[in-house]
Tab-separated table of N, CA, C and O and ligand atoms in Angstrom:
chain	number	residue	atom	x	y	z
M	27	MET	N	238.937	97.311	205.301
M	27	MET	CA	238.497	96.077	205.956
M	27	MET	C	237.343	95.458	205.183
M	27	MET	O	236.458	96.156	204.707
M	28	LYS	N	237.400	94.133	205.121
M	28	LYS	CA	236.308	93.409	204.483
M	28	LYS	C	235.795	92.380	205.492
M	28	LYS	O	236.602	91.731	206.160
M	29	TYR	N	234.494	92.244	205.611
M	29	TYR	CA	233.903	91.292	206.561
M	29	TYR	C	233.023	90.307	205.817
M	29	TYR	O	232.250	90.702	204.947
M	30	GLU	N	233.163	89.038	206.164
M	30	GLU	CA	232.310	88.005	205.567
M	30	GLU	C	231.662	87.195	206.674
M	30	GLU	O	232.367	86.717	207.573
M	31	PHE	N	230.364	87.021	206.593
M	31	PHE	CA	229.690	86.174	207.569
M	31	PHE	C	230.283	84.764	207.477
M	31	PHE	O	230.468	84.224	206.388
M	32	ALA	N	230.622	84.160	208.625
M	32	ALA	CA	231.308	82.854	208.658
M	32	ALA	C	230.351	81.797	209.200
M	32	ALA	O	230.300	81.553	210.407
M	33	SER	N	229.600	81.170	208.297
M	33	SER	CA	228.585	80.210	208.759
M	33	SER	C	229.214	78.999	209.450
M	33	SER	O	228.628	78.438	210.378
M	34	ASP	N	230.415	78.602	209.019
M	34	ASP	CA	231.082	77.465	209.678
M	34	ASP	C	231.450	77.814	211.128
M	34	ASP	O	231.245	77.014	212.044
M	35	LEU	N	231.947	79.025	211.334
M	35	LEU	CA	232.305	79.438	212.697
M	35	LEU	C	231.050	79.693	213.524
M	35	LEU	O	231.042	79.446	214.733
M	36	GLN	N	230.002	80.135	212.879
M	36	GLN	CA	228.722	80.325	213.558
M	36	GLN	C	228.246	78.977	214.130
M	36	GLN	O	227.812	78.895	215.279
M	37	MET	N	228.376	77.904	213.350
M	37	MET	CA	227.967	76.571	213.802
M	37	MET	C	228.843	76.089	214.958
M	37	MET	O	228.353	75.495	215.917
M	38	ARG	N	230.142	76.329	214.841
M	38	ARG	CA	231.050	75.932	215.935
M	38	ARG	C	230.739	76.726	217.194
M	38	ARG	O	230.790	76.197	218.301
M	39	MET	N	230.407	77.993	217.045
M	39	MET	CA	230.035	78.833	218.187
M	39	MET	C	228.757	78.298	218.845
M	39	MET	O	228.683	78.165	220.063
M	40	TYR	N	227.751	77.931	218.023
M	40	TYR	CA	226.515	77.338	218.554
M	40	TYR	C	226.836	76.100	219.385
M	40	TYR	O	226.330	75.916	220.486
M	41	GLU	N	227.650	75.212	218.803
M	41	GLU	CA	227.956	73.943	219.459
M	41	GLU	C	228.649	74.177	220.806
M	41	GLU	O	228.290	73.569	221.819
M	42	ILE	N	229.627	75.063	220.801
M	42	ILE	CA	230.379	75.347	222.025
M	42	ILE	C	229.471	75.968	223.085
M	42	ILE	O	229.448	75.532	224.236
M	43	ALA	N	228.674	76.964	222.703
M	43	ALA	CA	227.809	77.650	223.669
M	43	ALA	C	226.781	76.680	224.243
M	43	ALA	O	226.501	76.698	225.443
M	44	SER	N	226.233	75.778	223.411
M	44	SER	CA	225.194	74.889	223.934
M	44	SER	C	225.808	73.763	224.759
M	44	SER	O	225.301	73.450	225.834
M	45	LEU	N	226.920	73.178	224.315
M	45	LEU	CA	227.566	72.124	225.107
M	45	LEU	C	228.008	72.644	226.467
M	45	LEU	O	227.887	71.946	227.477
M	46	LEU	N	228.525	73.858	226.497
M	46	LEU	CA	229.025	74.419	227.748
M	46	LEU	C	227.913	75.032	228.595
M	46	LEU	O	228.171	75.568	229.667
M	47	GLY	N	226.679	74.934	228.120
M	47	GLY	CA	225.550	75.428	228.910
M	47	GLY	C	225.574	76.927	229.142
M	47	GLY	O	225.197	77.398	230.211
M	48	MET	N	226.047	77.665	228.127
M	48	MET	CA	226.067	79.127	228.247
M	48	MET	C	224.674	79.665	227.922
M	48	MET	O	224.443	80.309	226.886
M	49	GLY	N	223.737	79.408	228.844
M	49	GLY	CA	222.337	79.753	228.600
M	49	GLY	C	222.076	81.238	228.444
M	49	GLY	O	221.082	81.645	227.837
M	50	HIS	N	222.969	82.054	229.005
M	50	HIS	CA	222.780	83.510	228.916
M	50	HIS	C	223.144	84.047	227.537
M	50	HIS	O	222.826	85.181	227.203
M	51	VAL	N	223.836	83.229	226.733
M	51	VAL	CA	224.248	83.670	225.401
M	51	VAL	C	223.119	83.372	224.407
M	51	VAL	O	222.834	82.220	224.123
M	52	ASP	N	222.463	84.426	223.942
M	52	ASP	CA	221.409	84.265	222.945
M	52	ASP	C	222.098	84.151	221.583
M	52	ASP	O	222.443	85.159	220.960
M	53	THR	N	222.316	82.921	221.149
M	53	THR	CA	223.168	82.695	219.976
M	53	THR	C	222.573	83.275	218.689
M	53	THR	O	223.295	83.457	217.717
M	54	ASP	N	221.277	83.576	218.705
M	54	ASP	CA	220.700	84.245	217.530
M	54	ASP	C	221.152	85.694	217.436
M	54	ASP	O	221.030	86.327	216.398
M	55	ARG	N	221.643	86.211	218.562
M	55	ARG	CA	222.118	87.604	218.573
M	55	ARG	C	223.632	87.668	218.743
M	55	ARG	O	224.179	88.655	219.225
M	56	VAL	N	224.298	86.581	218.346
M	56	VAL	CA	225.761	86.561	218.271
M	56	VAL	C	226.105	86.126	216.850
M	56	VAL	O	225.665	85.069	216.407
M	57	LYS	N	226.834	86.942	216.129
M	57	LYS	CA	227.148	86.633	214.729
M	57	LYS	C	228.656	86.579	214.532
M	57	LYS	O	229.393	87.444	215.018
M	58	CYS	N	229.090	85.558	213.808
M	58	CYS	CA	230.524	85.366	213.565
M	58	CYS	C	230.909	85.842	212.162
M	58	CYS	O	230.253	85.483	211.178
M	59	PHE	N	231.987	86.582	212.102
M	59	PHE	CA	232.491	87.105	210.825
M	59	PHE	C	233.994	86.857	210.695
M	59	PHE	O	234.715	86.898	211.686
M	60	ARG	N	234.428	86.645	209.468
M	60	ARG	CA	235.863	86.693	209.179
M	60	ARG	C	236.160	88.086	208.646
M	60	ARG	O	235.363	88.633	207.879
M	61	SER	N	237.296	88.623	209.072
M	61	SER	CA	237.691	89.930	208.535
M	61	SER	C	239.019	89.799	207.811
M	61	SER	O	239.860	88.963	208.146
M	62	TYR	N	239.158	90.632	206.796
M	62	TYR	CA	240.359	90.626	205.958
M	62	TYR	C	240.886	92.045	205.841
M	62	TYR	O	240.107	92.986	205.763
M	63	GLY	N	242.208	92.143	205.863
M	63	GLY	CA	242.815	93.443	205.601
M	63	GLY	C	243.074	94.298	206.827
M	63	GLY	O	243.324	95.492	206.707
M	64	SER	N	243.026	93.682	208.027
M	64	SER	CA	243.342	94.454	209.221
M	64	SER	C	244.842	94.670	209.306
M	64	SER	O	245.624	93.796	208.957
M	65	SER	N	245.222	95.857	209.767
M	65	SER	CA	246.652	96.121	209.933
M	65	SER	C	247.165	95.522	211.244
M	65	SER	O	248.361	95.449	211.469
M	66	THR	N	246.230	95.099	212.120
M	66	THR	CA	246.615	94.481	213.389
M	66	THR	C	247.102	93.066	213.121
M	66	THR	O	246.336	92.244	212.635
M	67	LYS	N	248.353	92.814	213.422
M	67	LYS	CA	248.898	91.503	213.104
M	67	LYS	C	248.776	90.504	214.262
M	67	LYS	O	248.793	89.302	214.053
M	68	ARG	N	248.699	91.037	215.477
M	68	ARG	CA	248.729	90.129	216.625
M	68	ARG	C	247.356	89.621	217.044
M	68	ARG	O	247.248	88.626	217.715
M	69	THR	N	246.318	90.329	216.658
M	69	THR	CA	244.986	89.968	217.131
M	69	THR	C	244.437	88.782	216.349
M	69	THR	O	244.530	88.725	215.126
M	70	ILE	N	243.883	87.829	217.095
M	70	ILE	CA	243.316	86.622	216.490
M	70	ILE	C	241.814	86.799	216.284
M	70	ILE	O	241.263	86.436	215.249
M	71	ALA	N	241.173	87.342	217.300
M	71	ALA	CA	239.720	87.530	217.249
M	71	ALA	C	239.351	88.643	218.211
M	71	ALA	O	240.124	88.974	219.113
M	72	ARG	N	238.180	89.209	218.018
M	72	ARG	CA	237.699	90.196	218.981
M	72	ARG	C	236.170	90.226	218.972
M	72	ARG	O	235.540	89.886	217.972
M	73	CYS	N	235.653	90.636	220.113
M	73	CYS	CA	234.214	90.641	220.319
M	73	CYS	C	233.722	92.082	220.273
M	73	CYS	O	234.331	92.964	220.870
M	74	HIS	N	232.661	92.331	219.521
M	74	HIS	CA	232.079	93.665	219.407
M	74	HIS	C	230.652	93.634	219.940
M	74	HIS	O	229.988	92.609	219.894
M	75	THR	N	230.182	94.790	220.376
M	75	THR	CA	228.776	94.867	220.774
M	75	THR	C	228.245	96.260	220.497
M	75	THR	O	228.965	97.123	219.989
M	76	ILE	N	226.989	96.439	220.836
M	76	ILE	CA	226.361	97.739	220.630
M	76	ILE	C	225.884	98.207	222.009
M	76	ILE	O	225.167	97.500	222.704
M	77	GLY	N	226.357	99.382	222.405
M	77	GLY	CA	226.102	99.885	223.757
M	77	GLY	C	224.640	100.212	224.004
M	77	GLY	O	223.849	100.334	223.071
M	78	LYS	N	224.329	100.342	225.276
M	78	LYS	CA	222.934	100.551	225.703
M	78	LYS	C	222.273	101.754	225.025
M	78	LYS	O	221.118	101.679	224.609
M	79	LEU	N	223.004	102.866	224.934
M	79	LEU	CA	222.391	104.069	224.372
M	79	LEU	C	222.064	103.876	222.897
M	79	LEU	O	220.978	104.245	222.431
M	80	MET	N	222.980	103.252	222.152
M	80	MET	CA	222.709	103.020	220.737
M	80	MET	C	221.599	101.981	220.543
M	80	MET	O	220.835	102.066	219.585
M	81	GLN	N	221.500	101.039	221.479
M	81	GLN	CA	220.373	100.095	221.414
M	81	GLN	C	219.052	100.862	221.495
M	81	GLN	O	218.108	100.610	220.739
M	82	LYS	N	219.006	101.808	222.452
M	82	LYS	CA	217.791	102.633	222.617
M	82	LYS	C	217.558	103.510	221.402
M	82	LYS	O	216.429	103.652	220.922
M	83	ALA	N	218.639	104.109	220.906
M	83	ALA	CA	218.510	105.047	219.790
M	83	ALA	C	217.989	104.349	218.530
M	83	ALA	O	217.154	104.890	217.810
M	84	ILE	N	218.478	103.135	218.292
M	84	ILE	CA	218.064	102.416	217.076
M	84	ILE	C	216.811	101.593	217.333
M	84	ILE	O	216.069	101.271	216.415
M	85	GLY	N	216.589	101.257	218.625
M	85	GLY	CA	215.438	100.434	218.956
M	85	GLY	C	215.694	98.958	218.732
M	85	GLY	O	214.848	98.244	218.196
M	86	VAL	N	216.881	98.514	219.108
M	86	VAL	CA	217.202	97.086	219.002
M	86	VAL	C	217.702	96.580	220.358
M	86	VAL	O	218.120	97.368	221.213
M	87	LYS	N	217.661	95.269	220.528
M	87	LYS	CA	218.236	94.662	221.721
M	87	LYS	C	219.740	94.477	221.498
M	87	LYS	O	220.246	94.676	220.380
M	88	ALA	N	220.428	94.084	222.549
M	88	ALA	CA	221.878	93.899	222.440
M	88	ALA	C	222.215	92.816	221.415
M	88	ALA	O	221.510	91.816	221.300
M	89	HIS	N	223.271	93.048	220.676
M	89	HIS	CA	223.818	92.067	219.744
M	89	HIS	C	225.326	92.025	219.955
M	89	HIS	O	225.919	93.027	220.367
M	90	TYR	N	225.896	90.889	219.648
M	90	TYR	CA	227.348	90.754	219.693
M	90	TYR	C	227.838	90.238	218.346
M	90	TYR	O	227.147	89.441	217.693
M	91	ALA	N	229.008	90.685	217.939
M	91	ALA	CA	229.639	90.170	216.727
M	91	ALA	C	231.036	89.706	217.117
M	91	ALA	O	231.761	90.425	217.811
M	92	ILE	N	231.366	88.500	216.724
M	92	ILE	CA	232.721	88.004	216.962
M	92	ILE	C	233.457	88.036	215.634
M	92	ILE	O	233.010	87.442	214.643
M	93	GLU	N	234.551	88.778	215.639
M	93	GLU	CA	235.353	88.957	214.436
M	93	GLU	C	236.578	88.053	214.511
M	93	GLU	O	237.309	88.090	215.513
M	94	PHE	N	236.777	87.255	213.498
M	94	PHE	CA	237.946	86.379	213.426
M	94	PHE	C	238.878	86.930	212.358
M	94	PHE	O	238.508	87.030	211.185
M	95	LEU	N	240.081	87.311	212.795
M	95	LEU	CA	241.036	87.896	211.872
M	95	LEU	C	241.810	86.806	211.135
M	95	LEU	O	241.737	85.627	211.491
M	96	GLU	N	242.557	87.202	210.131
M	96	GLU	CA	243.224	86.225	209.256
M	96	GLU	C	244.127	85.250	209.999
M	96	GLU	O	244.240	84.092	209.633
M	97	LYS	N	244.729	85.732	211.081
M	97	LYS	CA	245.640	84.893	211.855
M	97	LYS	C	244.934	83.653	212.435
M	97	LYS	O	245.572	82.623	212.676
M	98	PHE	N	243.632	83.761	212.653
M	98	PHE	CA	242.848	82.658	213.223
M	98	PHE	C	242.991	81.386	212.385
M	98	PHE	O	243.064	80.277	212.925
M	99	GLU	N	243.050	81.531	211.070
M	99	GLU	CA	243.091	80.367	210.161
M	99	GLU	C	244.347	79.524	210.362
M	99	GLU	O	244.361	78.342	210.048
M	100	LYS	N	245.398	80.157	210.885
M	100	LYS	CA	246.679	79.458	211.024
M	100	LYS	C	246.750	78.634	212.310
M	100	LYS	O	247.682	77.848	212.484
M	101	LEU	N	245.763	78.800	213.197
M	101	LEU	CA	245.793	78.078	214.472
M	101	LEU	C	245.328	76.638	214.298
M	101	LEU	O	244.598	76.312	213.366
M	102	SER	N	245.735	75.785	215.253
M	102	SER	CA	245.228	74.410	215.280
M	102	SER	C	243.748	74.451	215.643
M	102	SER	O	243.250	75.446	216.173
M	103	ARG	N	243.059	73.347	215.388
M	103	ARG	CA	241.638	73.245	215.719
M	103	ARG	C	241.414	73.553	217.211
M	103	ARG	O	240.480	74.251	217.587
M	104	GLU	N	242.303	72.989	218.043
M	104	GLU	CA	242.185	73.185	219.486
M	104	GLU	C	242.323	74.659	219.872
M	104	GLU	O	241.534	75.187	220.660
M	105	GLU	N	243.326	75.308	219.300
M	105	GLU	CA	243.518	76.734	219.603
M	105	GLU	C	242.356	77.562	219.066
M	105	GLU	O	241.968	78.573	219.667
M	106	GLN	N	241.805	77.140	217.938
M	106	GLN	CA	240.630	77.853	217.395
M	106	GLN	C	239.442	77.720	218.350
M	106	GLN	O	238.748	78.701	218.625
M	107	ASP	N	239.216	76.495	218.855
M	107	ASP	CA	238.112	76.292	219.797
M	107	ASP	C	238.309	77.154	221.041
M	107	ASP	O	237.364	77.750	221.546
M	108	LYS	N	239.548	77.206	221.525
M	108	LYS	CA	239.832	78.038	222.701
M	108	LYS	C	239.552	79.509	222.409
M	108	LYS	O	239.072	80.240	223.274
M	109	THR	N	239.848	79.920	221.201
M	109	THR	CA	239.584	81.308	220.822
M	109	THR	C	238.088	81.592	220.819
M	109	THR	O	237.640	82.639	221.300
M	110	ILE	N	237.309	80.663	220.293
M	110	ILE	CA	235.846	80.840	220.284
M	110	ILE	C	235.337	80.912	221.725
M	110	ILE	O	234.528	81.782	222.077
M	111	ILE	N	235.839	80.020	222.585
M	111	ILE	CA	235.452	80.030	224.001
M	111	ILE	C	235.823	81.364	224.638
M	111	ILE	O	235.021	81.977	225.338
M	112	HIS	N	237.040	81.815	224.382
M	112	HIS	CA	237.510	83.098	224.923
M	112	HIS	C	236.548	84.224	224.545
M	112	HIS	O	236.120	84.995	225.406
M	113	GLU	N	236.198	84.304	223.278
M	113	GLU	CA	235.335	85.408	222.830
M	113	GLU	C	233.936	85.293	223.442
M	113	GLU	O	233.350	86.299	223.834
M	114	LEU	N	233.406	84.061	223.540
M	114	LEU	CA	232.084	83.884	224.163
M	114	LEU	C	232.104	84.294	225.630
M	114	LEU	O	231.118	84.807	226.159
M	115	MET	N	233.246	84.058	226.290
M	115	MET	CA	233.353	84.409	227.709
M	115	MET	C	233.329	85.921	227.937
M	115	MET	O	233.040	86.376	229.041
M	116	HIS	N	233.620	86.698	226.904
M	116	HIS	CA	233.541	88.154	227.046
M	116	HIS	C	232.091	88.630	227.164
M	116	HIS	O	231.837	89.763	227.559
M	117	ILE	N	231.134	87.786	226.786
M	117	ILE	CA	229.722	88.177	226.849
M	117	ILE	C	229.215	87.979	228.278
M	117	ILE	O	229.260	86.869	228.805
M	118	PRO	N	228.736	89.046	228.916
M	118	PRO	CA	228.316	88.932	230.320
M	118	PRO	C	226.967	88.237	230.468
M	118	PRO	O	226.213	88.111	229.495
M	119	LYS	N	226.679	87.820	231.698
M	119	LYS	CA	225.413	87.131	232.005
M	119	LYS	C	224.205	87.972	231.609
M	119	LYS	O	223.171	87.438	231.212
M	120	SER	N	224.340	89.289	231.715
M	120	SER	CA	223.209	90.184	231.411
M	120	SER	C	222.887	90.212	229.912
M	120	SER	O	221.796	90.602	229.523
M	121	PHE	N	223.853	89.844	229.088
M	121	PHE	CA	223.724	89.959	227.625
M	121	PHE	C	223.214	91.356	227.262
M	121	PHE	O	222.342	91.520	226.425
M	122	GLY	N	223.751	92.351	227.946
M	122	GLY	CA	223.180	93.688	227.834
M	122	GLY	C	223.923	94.663	226.951
M	122	GLY	O	223.504	95.806	226.797
M	123	GLY	N	225.031	94.259	226.398
M	123	GLY	CA	225.784	95.202	225.576
M	123	GLY	C	227.092	95.637	226.198
M	123	GLY	O	227.724	96.578	225.732
M	124	GLY	N	227.491	94.940	227.245
M	124	GLY	CA	228.806	95.212	227.839
M	124	GLY	C	229.711	94.006	227.646
M	124	GLY	O	229.402	93.100	226.875
M	125	PHE	N	230.822	94.004	228.370
M	125	PHE	CA	231.793	92.914	228.262
M	125	PHE	C	232.263	92.452	229.632
M	125	PHE	O	232.306	93.245	230.576
M	126	ARG	N	232.648	91.199	229.720
M	126	ARG	CA	233.464	90.763	230.849
M	126	ARG	C	234.918	90.926	230.415
M	126	ARG	O	235.242	90.749	229.239
M	127	HIS	N	235.764	91.236	231.388
M	127	HIS	CA	237.126	91.621	231.038
M	127	HIS	C	238.129	90.494	231.281
M	127	HIS	O	237.766	89.409	231.713
M	128	HIS	N	239.404	90.815	231.018
M	128	HIS	CA	240.421	89.763	231.031
M	128	HIS	C	240.806	89.277	232.426
M	128	HIS	O	241.555	88.323	232.547
M	129	ASN	N	240.282	89.916	233.492
M	129	ASN	CA	240.491	89.312	234.814
M	129	ASN	C	239.701	88.005	234.915
M	129	ASN	O	240.120	87.058	235.573
M	130	PHE	N	238.561	87.940	234.202
M	130	PHE	CA	237.751	86.716	234.150
M	130	PHE	C	238.081	85.893	232.898
M	130	PHE	O	238.227	84.668	232.958
M	131	VAL	N	238.180	86.565	231.773
M	131	VAL	CA	238.482	85.876	230.512
M	131	VAL	C	239.995	85.703	230.422
M	131	VAL	O	240.683	86.409	229.692
M	132	CYS	N	240.511	84.772	231.222
M	132	CYS	CA	241.954	84.570	231.279
M	132	CYS	C	242.262	83.143	230.846
M	132	CYS	O	241.366	82.304	230.741
M	133	GLU	N	243.526	82.878	230.602
M	133	GLU	CA	243.933	81.584	230.072
M	133	GLU	C	243.458	80.421	230.940
M	133	GLU	O	242.990	79.405	230.445
M	134	LYS	N	243.548	80.610	232.268
M	134	LYS	CA	243.153	79.543	233.189
M	134	LYS	C	241.674	79.189	233.021
M	134	LYS	O	241.310	78.017	232.908
M	135	ASN	N	240.812	80.215	232.993
M	135	ASN	CA	239.376	79.958	232.860
M	135	ASN	C	239.010	79.442	231.474
M	135	ASN	O	238.102	78.621	231.332
M	136	VAL	N	239.714	79.915	230.450
M	136	VAL	CA	239.466	79.410	229.093
M	136	VAL	C	239.847	77.928	229.032
M	136	VAL	O	239.093	77.101	228.509
M	137	ASP	N	240.998	77.585	229.613
M	137	ASP	CA	241.447	76.187	229.599
M	137	ASP	C	240.463	75.279	230.343
M	137	ASP	O	240.209	74.153	229.902
M	138	LEU	N	239.929	75.770	231.467
M	138	LEU	CA	238.951	74.982	232.224
M	138	LEU	C	237.721	74.669	231.368
M	138	LEU	O	237.253	73.529	231.317
M	139	LEU	N	237.219	75.687	230.700
M	139	LEU	CA	236.031	75.483	229.866
M	139	LEU	C	236.348	74.634	228.641
M	139	LEU	O	235.529	73.833	228.199
M	140	HIS	N	237.548	74.792	228.111
M	140	HIS	CA	237.928	73.984	226.954
M	140	HIS	C	238.007	72.511	227.333
M	140	HIS	O	237.562	71.635	226.592
M	141	GLN	N	238.557	72.226	228.525
M	141	GLN	CA	238.625	70.841	228.999
M	141	GLN	C	237.224	70.273	229.180
M	141	GLN	O	236.946	69.136	228.813
M	142	LYS	N	236.339	71.105	229.739
M	142	LYS	CA	234.943	70.690	229.917
M	142	LYS	C	234.302	70.394	228.557
M	142	LYS	O	233.572	69.396	228.402
M	143	PHE	N	234.590	71.225	227.581
M	143	PHE	CA	234.066	71.042	226.216
M	143	PHE	C	234.542	69.693	225.650
M	143	PHE	O	233.748	68.924	225.105
M	144	LEU	N	235.837	69.397	225.814
M	144	LEU	CA	236.375	68.126	225.314
M	144	LEU	C	235.702	66.954	226.021
M	144	LEU	O	235.335	65.954	225.396
M	145	ASN	N	235.543	67.071	227.344
M	145	ASN	CA	234.906	65.993	228.116
M	145	ASN	C	233.487	65.746	227.622
M	145	ASN	O	233.065	64.603	227.432
M	146	LEU	N	232.749	66.840	227.407
M	146	LEU	CA	231.357	66.721	226.982
M	146	LEU	C	231.264	66.146	225.568
M	146	LEU	O	230.300	65.495	225.214
M	147	LYS	N	232.266	66.424	224.763
M	147	LYS	CA	232.302	65.863	223.408
M	147	LYS	C	232.780	64.414	223.415
M	147	LYS	O	232.824	63.757	222.403
M	148	GLY	N	233.229	63.966	224.612
M	148	GLY	CA	233.761	62.619	224.716
M	148	GLY	C	235.159	62.476	224.183
M	148	GLY	O	235.575	61.419	223.715
M	149	MET	N	235.904	63.595	224.231
M	149	MET	CA	237.259	63.568	223.710
M	149	MET	C	238.283	63.891	224.787
M	149	MET	O	239.454	64.120	224.500
M	150	GLY	N	237.797	63.986	226.034
M	150	GLY	CA	238.686	64.415	227.117
M	150	GLY	C	239.624	63.330	227.602
M	150	GLY	O	239.591	62.204	227.176
I	29	ZN	ZN1	239.827	88.764	225.091
């Protein structure tokens, strides 16, 4: 696996999180990466974090990394934005190193936030 920091996706993530008022997301502690060489063909993106015990062991606060796999590049702009929204929604209000799960991060809720994003951008 190879990982590259994705400054363009980092900017899109900032824009989405701030427009949608995701105040609990500390965007300085969310980093976007592109990954290459994964054997997983179906996955578009995934959210990683560092658990509470390892935070204590290393002496750092919670951080999240959003990994965008090669398949992400083939999506339309709209589907890419939805993917970024989906991954941000996995970050809980506590920003503590856990995740919200797919009962909340579901297509319906992603679509609602995506529509809100378009409206706020004046494209709805
Ligand atoms: Zn998910």
